[in-house]
Amino acid sequence: MKQLSLDNLRTFVTVIDLGGYAKAGEYLGRSQPAISLQIKRLESQLNKRLFSKAGQRHEVNHDGLSLYHQAKAMLAINDDIFRQFEPASIRGRLRLGIPSEFATTLLPSIVGEFSKLYPDVSLEVTSALSKSLLNENQRQDFDLIMALLPHNQTIDGELLLDDDLVWVGNRNQNFANNTLSLVLAPDGCMYRSRVIQALKQQTTQWRITYTNADLAGITAAINQGLGITALARSSVPKELNIIRHEILPDLGKIRIALFNQAQRYWQASEKLAEFIKSRLGEM
């Protein structure tokens, strides 16, 4: 028997609800090509085009609109079944600590859907450097911590990803200048330490032109031509580009780990951890 993918249907409905592939990708935490592939798979399975191209926009056609109403009903039934068989109503207050770059790129795709499925769970988010989040005096202030660690460091939490640390800039980055301009987070940032350590091992001249702890501020500075930075590959925002050049040294890898230390609302914490792991795997 043929079976439709509920995941593809949810993506299809989200594209229509939000008015485009790009906005659906931002909401679901997936790239635009990934969204496009899901729609193509759905169209292939149904042997029908669901959207018509109007310039650069995708507009739902008659067949797509017909499917939309049925898909909404199927997804509602699916969600109701899961809520029905939850062992108990999940409620509580969660304190999440997360690095600022992931708060910008990962969290938006989690918050809306998590709050919809678990409306009785309130979420308090703190974004800070991993070093601060894992500090002995602050660590117990959180139920769940997502943090970055050196690649060779053992962890007492759950390893989510061994990720590449990459150079990031805008597409018009110019390396004609003899001095490399850097846009970095403040002292204590693992990215900053790795960049400085790598550059000190070669002869390229460099200087820090701008310092900001927030990814939005760093992104704005880069787009204004103030320099380049380094980020985990999985946290690079869509406004920036991974760049490669012969004067840029390899920065190695970092570990992304999750520390679930909830005691009171452990069920809610486990559900949030599942959301984080799922979305990070899709980035």
mmCIF file of C-alpha atoms in Angstrom, residues 4-283:
data_model
loop_
_atom_site.group_PDB
_atom_site.id
_atom_site.type_symbol
_atom_site.label_atom_id
_atom_site.label_comp_id
_atom_site.label_asym_id
_atom_site.label_seq_id
_atom_site.Cartn_x
_atom_site.Cartn_y
_atom_site.Cartn_z
ATOM 1 C CA LEU A 4 2.262 9.478 2.415
ATOM 2 C CA SER A 5 5.051 10.918 4.515
ATOM 3 C CA LEU A 6 3.574 13.009 7.313
ATOM 4 C CA ASP A 7 6.864 14.906 7.491
ATOM 5 C CA ASN A 8 6.533 15.889 3.818
ATOM 6 C CA LEU A 9 2.897 16.848 4.379
ATOM 7 C CA ARG A 10 3.837 19.017 7.368
ATOM 8 C CA THR A 11 6.449 20.790 5.248
ATOM 9 C CA PHE A 12 3.901 21.265 2.441
ATOM 10 C CA VAL A 13 1.359 22.802 4.836
ATOM 11 C CA THR A 14 4.019 25.054 6.381
ATOM 12 C CA VAL A 15 5.063 26.364 2.945
ATOM 13 C CA ILE A 16 1.471 27.429 2.266
ATOM 14 C CA ASP A 17 0.841 28.806 5.780
ATOM 15 C CA LEU A 18 4.003 30.930 5.760
ATOM 16 C CA GLY A 19 3.933 31.868 2.068
ATOM 17 C CA GLY A 20 7.092 30.354 0.640
ATOM 18 C CA TYR A 21 9.915 27.820 0.743
ATOM 19 C CA ALA A 22 12.393 30.175 2.446
ATOM 20 C CA LYS A 23 10.081 31.117 5.318
ATOM 21 C CA ALA A 24 9.072 27.479 5.804
ATOM 22 C CA GLY A 25 12.750 26.533 5.931
ATOM 23 C CA GLU A 26 13.444 29.155 8.594
ATOM 24 C CA TYR A 27 10.510 27.971 10.687
ATOM 25 C CA LEU A 28 11.325 24.257 10.356
ATOM 26 C CA GLY A 29 15.076 24.732 10.689
ATOM 27 C CA ARG A 30 15.833 23.290 7.245
ATOM 28 C CA SER A 31 17.574 24.614 4.165
ATOM 29 C CA GLN A 32 15.553 25.801 1.178
ATOM 30 C CA PRO A 33 16.905 22.933 -1.005
ATOM 31 C CA ALA A 34 15.741 20.459 1.659
ATOM 32 C CA ILE A 35 12.253 21.997 1.613
ATOM 33 C CA SER A 36 12.194 21.868 -2.195
ATOM 34 C CA LEU A 37 13.237 18.192 -2.157
ATOM 35 C CA GLN A 38 10.405 17.277 0.221
ATOM 36 C CA ILE A 39 7.851 19.003 -2.008
ATOM 37 C CA LYS A 40 9.242 17.243 -5.095
ATOM 38 C CA ARG A 41 8.990 13.861 -3.353
ATOM 39 C CA LEU A 42 5.379 14.568 -2.445
ATOM 40 C CA GLU A 43 4.569 15.654 -6.012
ATOM 41 C CA SER A 44 6.305 12.571 -7.395
ATOM 42 C CA GLN A 45 4.340 10.253 -5.132
ATOM 43 C CA LEU A 46 1.030 11.885 -6.086
ATOM 44 C CA ASN A 47 2.051 12.379 -9.739
ATOM 45 C CA LYS A 48 0.693 15.936 -9.517
ATOM 46 C CA ARG A 49 2.243 19.393 -9.458
ATOM 47 C CA LEU A 50 1.172 21.174 -6.283
ATOM 48 C CA PHE A 51 2.660 24.603 -6.981
ATOM 49 C CA SER A 52 2.899 26.873 -10.002
ATOM 50 C CA LYS A 53 5.877 29.154 -10.575
ATOM 51 C CA ALA A 54 5.096 32.891 -10.669
ATOM 52 C CA GLY A 55 8.436 34.609 -11.203
ATOM 53 C CA GLN A 56 10.568 33.519 -8.259
ATOM 54 C CA ARG A 57 7.534 32.622 -6.142
ATOM 55 C CA HIS A 58 5.812 29.260 -5.740
ATOM 56 C CA GLU A 59 2.022 29.631 -5.643
ATOM 57 C CA VAL A 60 -0.215 26.756 -4.623
ATOM 58 C CA ASN A 61 -2.386 25.526 -7.499
ATOM 59 C CA HIS A 62 -5.825 23.858 -7.520
ATOM 60 C CA ASP A 63 -4.470 20.366 -6.739
ATOM 61 C CA GLY A 64 -2.245 21.753 -4.019
ATOM 62 C CA LEU A 65 -5.116 23.613 -2.385
ATOM 63 C CA SER A 66 -7.223 20.455 -2.411
ATOM 64 C CA LEU A 67 -4.416 18.509 -0.739
ATOM 65 C CA TYR A 68 -3.785 21.314 1.765
ATOM 66 C CA HIS A 69 -7.138 20.881 3.539
ATOM 67 C CA GLN A 70 -6.771 17.085 3.702
ATOM 68 C CA ALA A 71 -3.167 17.365 4.886
ATOM 69 C CA LYS A 72 -4.181 19.734 7.702
ATOM 70 C CA ALA A 73 -6.770 17.195 8.847
ATOM 71 C CA MET A 74 -4.264 14.308 8.749
ATOM 72 C CA LEU A 75 -1.674 16.254 10.723
ATOM 73 C CA ALA A 76 -4.259 17.269 13.314
ATOM 74 C CA ILE A 77 -5.216 13.605 13.803
ATOM 75 C CA ASN A 78 -1.550 12.633 14.088
ATOM 76 C CA ASP A 79 -0.873 15.295 16.737
ATOM 77 C CA ASP A 80 -4.030 14.413 18.654
ATOM 78 C CA ILE A 81 -2.987 10.742 18.825
ATOM 79 C CA PHE A 82 0.395 11.649 20.310
ATOM 80 C CA ARG A 83 -1.214 13.964 22.855
ATOM 81 C CA GLN A 84 -3.734 11.252 23.755
ATOM 82 C CA PHE A 85 -1.063 8.690 24.548
ATOM 83 C CA GLU A 86 1.294 10.948 26.450
ATOM 84 C CA PRO A 87 1.709 9.251 29.855
ATOM 85 C CA ALA A 88 0.741 12.504 31.542
ATOM 86 C CA SER A 89 0.275 16.125 30.699
ATOM 87 C CA ILE A 90 3.777 17.505 30.359
ATOM 88 C CA ARG A 91 4.140 20.766 32.186
ATOM 89 C CA GLY A 92 6.738 22.769 34.010
ATOM 90 C CA ARG A 93 9.347 25.492 33.667
ATOM 91 C CA LEU A 94 12.582 24.773 31.796
ATOM 92 C CA ARG A 95 15.762 26.826 31.929
ATOM 93 C CA LEU A 96 17.811 26.348 28.772
ATOM 94 C CA GLY A 97 21.370 27.586 28.337
ATOM 95 C CA ILE A 98 22.600 27.793 24.734
ATOM 96 C CA PRO A 99 25.467 29.485 22.855
ATOM 97 C CA SER A 100 24.326 32.730 21.227
ATOM 98 C CA GLU A 101 24.955 31.566 17.655
ATOM 99 C CA PHE A 102 22.685 28.543 18.110
ATOM 100 C CA ALA A 103 20.089 30.687 19.872
ATOM 101 C CA THR A 104 19.957 32.653 16.602
ATOM 102 C CA THR A 105 20.032 29.795 14.082
ATOM 103 C CA LEU A 106 18.623 26.731 15.872
ATOM 104 C CA LEU A 107 16.194 27.989 18.497
ATOM 105 C CA PRO A 108 13.636 29.692 16.196
ATOM 106 C CA SER A 109 12.899 26.352 14.526
ATOM 107 C CA ILE A 110 12.236 24.750 17.916
ATOM 108 C CA VAL A 111 10.296 27.235 20.004
ATOM 109 C CA GLY A 112 7.108 27.504 17.925
ATOM 110 C CA GLU A 113 6.524 23.794 17.418
ATOM 111 C CA PHE A 114 7.590 22.832 20.944
ATOM 112 C CA SER A 115 5.253 25.416 22.497
ATOM 113 C CA LYS A 116 2.392 24.187 20.297
ATOM 114 C CA LEU A 117 2.842 20.556 21.356
ATOM 115 C CA TYR A 118 3.567 21.347 25.014
ATOM 116 C CA PRO A 119 1.679 24.541 25.857
ATOM 117 C CA ASP A 120 2.007 23.939 29.609
ATOM 118 C CA VAL A 121 5.806 24.124 29.502
ATOM 119 C CA SER A 122 7.322 27.576 29.909
ATOM 120 C CA LEU A 123 10.783 28.046 28.441
ATOM 121 C CA GLU A 124 13.379 30.448 29.835
ATOM 122 C CA VAL A 125 16.397 30.781 27.536
ATOM 123 C CA THR A 126 19.809 32.230 28.356
ATOM 124 C CA SER A 127 22.374 32.642 25.583
ATOM 125 C CA ALA A 128 26.005 32.962 26.642
ATOM 126 C CA LEU A 129 29.482 31.602 25.994
ATOM 127 C CA SER A 130 29.780 27.852 26.608
ATOM 128 C CA LYS A 131 32.502 28.538 29.170
ATOM 129 C CA SER A 132 30.049 30.614 31.197
ATOM 130 C CA LEU A 133 27.175 28.146 30.855
ATOM 131 C CA LEU A 134 29.333 25.283 32.145
ATOM 132 C CA ASN A 135 30.965 27.323 34.903
ATOM 133 C CA GLU A 136 30.621 25.518 38.218
ATOM 134 C CA ASN A 137 28.864 28.491 39.825
ATOM 135 C CA GLN A 138 26.305 28.922 37.016
ATOM 136 C CA ARG A 139 25.753 25.412 35.691
ATOM 137 C CA GLN A 140 23.112 24.518 38.258
ATOM 138 C CA ASP A 141 21.012 27.485 37.122
ATOM 139 C CA PHE A 142 19.951 25.446 34.070
ATOM 140 C CA ASP A 143 17.938 22.308 33.419
ATOM 141 C CA LEU A 144 19.396 21.805 29.946
ATOM 142 C CA ILE A 145 22.641 23.147 28.491
ATOM 143 C CA MET A 146 23.845 23.005 24.919
ATOM 144 C CA ALA A 147 27.547 23.821 24.811
ATOM 145 C CA LEU A 148 30.690 23.761 22.678
ATOM 146 C CA LEU A 149 33.775 21.844 23.804
ATOM 147 C CA PRO A 150 37.287 21.277 22.415
ATOM 148 C CA HIS A 151 37.405 18.284 20.087
ATOM 149 C CA ASN A 152 39.770 16.313 22.349
ATOM 150 C CA GLN A 153 37.819 16.908 25.557
ATOM 151 C CA THR A 154 35.832 14.124 27.159
ATOM 152 C CA ILE A 155 32.288 15.029 28.138
ATOM 153 C CA ASP A 156 29.917 14.049 30.914
ATOM 154 C CA GLY A 157 26.931 14.898 28.758
ATOM 155 C CA GLU A 158 25.615 13.616 25.425
ATOM 156 C CA LEU A 159 27.686 14.219 22.307
ATOM 157 C CA LEU A 160 25.459 15.652 19.583
ATOM 158 C CA LEU A 161 27.966 16.402 16.844
ATOM 159 C CA ASP A 162 31.652 16.594 16.013
ATOM 160 C CA ASP A 163 31.515 19.717 13.869
ATOM 161 C CA ASP A 164 33.974 21.610 11.669
ATOM 162 C CA LEU A 165 35.085 25.075 12.713
ATOM 163 C CA VAL A 166 35.013 27.120 9.496
ATOM 164 C CA TRP A 167 35.897 30.611 8.315
ATOM 165 C CA VAL A 168 32.850 32.736 7.577
ATOM 166 C CA GLY A 169 32.417 36.015 5.699
ATOM 167 C CA ASN A 170 30.339 37.638 2.992
ATOM 168 C CA ARG A 171 30.458 36.548 -0.646
ATOM 169 C CA ASN A 172 32.422 39.664 -1.661
ATOM 170 C CA GLN A 173 35.250 39.095 0.810
ATOM 171 C CA ASN A 174 38.513 40.659 -0.426
ATOM 172 C CA PHE A 175 41.911 39.303 0.630
ATOM 173 C CA ALA A 176 43.997 41.822 -1.301
ATOM 174 C CA ASN A 177 44.896 43.677 1.908
ATOM 175 C CA ASN A 178 48.031 42.429 3.643
ATOM 176 C CA THR A 179 46.264 42.391 7.027
ATOM 177 C CA LEU A 180 43.452 39.988 7.884
ATOM 178 C CA SER A 181 40.555 41.770 9.634
ATOM 179 C CA LEU A 182 38.694 39.734 12.239
ATOM 180 C CA VAL A 183 35.232 40.053 13.771
ATOM 181 C CA LEU A 184 35.169 37.965 16.949
ATOM 182 C CA ALA A 185 33.334 37.320 20.194
ATOM 183 C CA PRO A 186 34.941 38.507 23.471
ATOM 184 C CA ASP A 187 37.667 36.735 25.437
ATOM 185 C CA GLY A 188 36.540 33.332 26.649
ATOM 186 C CA CYS A 189 34.989 32.360 23.324
ATOM 187 C CA MET A 190 36.332 29.062 22.000
ATOM 188 C CA TYR A 191 36.143 30.276 18.397
ATOM 189 C CA ARG A 192 38.223 33.355 19.242
ATOM 190 C CA SER A 193 40.893 31.305 21.013
ATOM 191 C CA ARG A 194 41.133 28.811 18.143
ATOM 192 C CA VAL A 195 41.413 31.570 15.509
ATOM 193 C CA ILE A 196 44.150 33.451 17.348
ATOM 194 C CA GLN A 197 46.076 30.253 18.088
ATOM 195 C CA ALA A 198 45.942 29.174 14.419
ATOM 196 C CA LEU A 199 46.982 32.588 13.058
ATOM 197 C CA LYS A 200 49.914 32.886 15.467
ATOM 198 C CA GLN A 201 51.386 29.758 13.872
ATOM 199 C CA GLN A 202 51.761 31.437 10.487
ATOM 200 C CA THR A 203 53.085 34.718 9.095
ATOM 201 C CA THR A 204 49.806 36.333 8.004
ATOM 202 C CA GLN A 205 49.244 39.702 9.659
ATOM 203 C CA TRP A 206 45.917 40.098 11.417
ATOM 204 C CA ARG A 207 43.970 42.422 13.668
ATOM 205 C CA ILE A 208 40.659 42.332 15.536
ATOM 206 C CA THR A 209 38.477 45.112 14.141
ATOM 207 C CA TYR A 210 35.229 44.396 15.985
ATOM 208 C CA THR A 211 34.144 42.455 19.063
ATOM 209 C CA ASN A 212 30.575 41.399 19.838
ATOM 210 C CA ALA A 213 29.113 38.500 21.828
ATOM 211 C CA ASP A 214 25.940 38.364 19.747
ATOM 212 C CA LEU A 215 25.771 36.566 16.378
ATOM 213 C CA ALA A 216 23.428 39.217 14.959
ATOM 214 C CA GLY A 217 25.999 41.896 15.760
ATOM 215 C CA ILE A 218 28.817 39.837 14.252
ATOM 216 C CA THR A 219 26.757 39.183 11.115
ATOM 217 C CA ALA A 220 25.981 42.893 10.710
ATOM 218 C CA ALA A 221 29.666 43.809 11.095
ATOM 219 C CA ILE A 222 30.738 41.246 8.494
ATOM 220 C CA ASN A 223 28.123 42.489 6.029
ATOM 221 C CA GLN A 224 29.471 46.000 6.574
ATOM 222 C CA GLY A 225 32.899 44.768 5.452
ATOM 223 C CA LEU A 226 34.614 44.857 8.856
ATOM 224 C CA GLY A 227 36.179 41.413 8.500
ATOM 225 C CA ILE A 228 35.627 37.666 8.815
ATOM 226 C CA THR A 229 34.938 35.312 11.697
ATOM 227 C CA ALA A 230 34.844 31.608 12.589
ATOM 228 C CA LEU A 231 31.776 29.530 13.434
ATOM 229 C CA ALA A 232 30.722 25.922 13.783
ATOM 230 C CA ARG A 233 29.560 24.780 10.346
ATOM 231 C CA SER A 234 26.104 23.892 11.704
ATOM 232 C CA SER A 235 25.564 27.408 13.077
ATOM 233 C CA VAL A 236 26.446 29.478 9.983
ATOM 234 C CA PRO A 237 23.484 31.801 9.272
ATOM 235 C CA LYS A 238 22.083 31.972 5.756
ATOM 236 C CA GLU A 239 23.203 35.613 5.427
ATOM 237 C CA LEU A 240 26.874 34.573 5.516
ATOM 238 C CA ASN A 241 29.104 32.248 3.490
ATOM 239 C CA ILE A 242 31.736 29.690 4.353
ATOM 240 C CA ILE A 243 34.953 30.973 2.788
ATOM 241 C CA ARG A 244 38.208 29.297 1.831
ATOM 242 C CA HIS A 245 41.503 30.946 0.938
ATOM 243 C CA GLU A 246 45.134 29.927 0.972
ATOM 244 C CA ILE A 247 45.978 32.403 3.755
ATOM 245 C CA LEU A 248 43.283 30.997 6.064
ATOM 246 C CA PRO A 249 44.560 28.136 8.257
ATOM 247 C CA ASP A 250 42.531 25.045 9.077
ATOM 248 C CA LEU A 251 40.681 25.516 12.376
ATOM 249 C CA GLY A 252 39.976 21.878 13.158
ATOM 250 C CA LYS A 253 36.855 20.525 14.853
ATOM 251 C CA ILE A 254 34.765 21.204 17.925
ATOM 252 C CA ARG A 255 32.273 19.127 19.876
ATOM 253 C CA ILE A 256 28.649 20.090 20.416
ATOM 254 C CA ALA A 257 27.230 18.469 23.533
ATOM 255 C CA LEU A 258 23.990 18.463 25.499
ATOM 256 C CA PHE A 259 23.821 18.344 29.288
ATOM 257 C CA ASN A 260 20.414 17.327 30.633
ATOM 258 C CA GLN A 261 20.465 17.911 34.365
ATOM 259 C CA ALA A 262 16.774 18.535 35.061
ATOM 260 C CA GLN A 263 15.476 17.092 38.293
ATOM 261 C CA ARG A 264 11.962 18.414 38.756
ATOM 262 C CA TYR A 265 10.599 18.580 35.188
ATOM 263 C CA TRP A 266 12.613 15.760 33.646
ATOM 264 C CA GLN A 267 9.873 14.697 31.175
ATOM 265 C CA ALA A 268 9.671 18.183 29.676
ATOM 266 C CA SER A 269 13.465 18.395 29.580
ATOM 267 C CA GLU A 270 13.722 15.098 27.689
ATOM 268 C CA LYS A 271 11.176 16.306 25.118
ATOM 269 C CA LEU A 272 13.097 19.548 24.575
ATOM 270 C CA ALA A 273 16.337 17.567 24.237
ATOM 271 C CA GLU A 274 14.686 15.451 21.516
ATOM 272 C CA PHE A 275 13.692 18.617 19.636
ATOM 273 C CA ILE A 276 17.236 20.013 19.831
ATOM 274 C CA LYS A 277 18.828 16.783 18.620
ATOM 275 C CA SER A 278 16.352 16.432 15.769
ATOM 276 C CA ARG A 279 16.744 19.999 14.509
ATOM 277 C CA LEU A 280 20.535 20.008 14.821
ATOM 278 C CA GLY A 281 20.665 16.838 12.725
ATOM 279 C CA GLU A 282 18.744 18.592 9.952
ATOM 280 C CA MET A 283 20.972 21.669 9.773
#
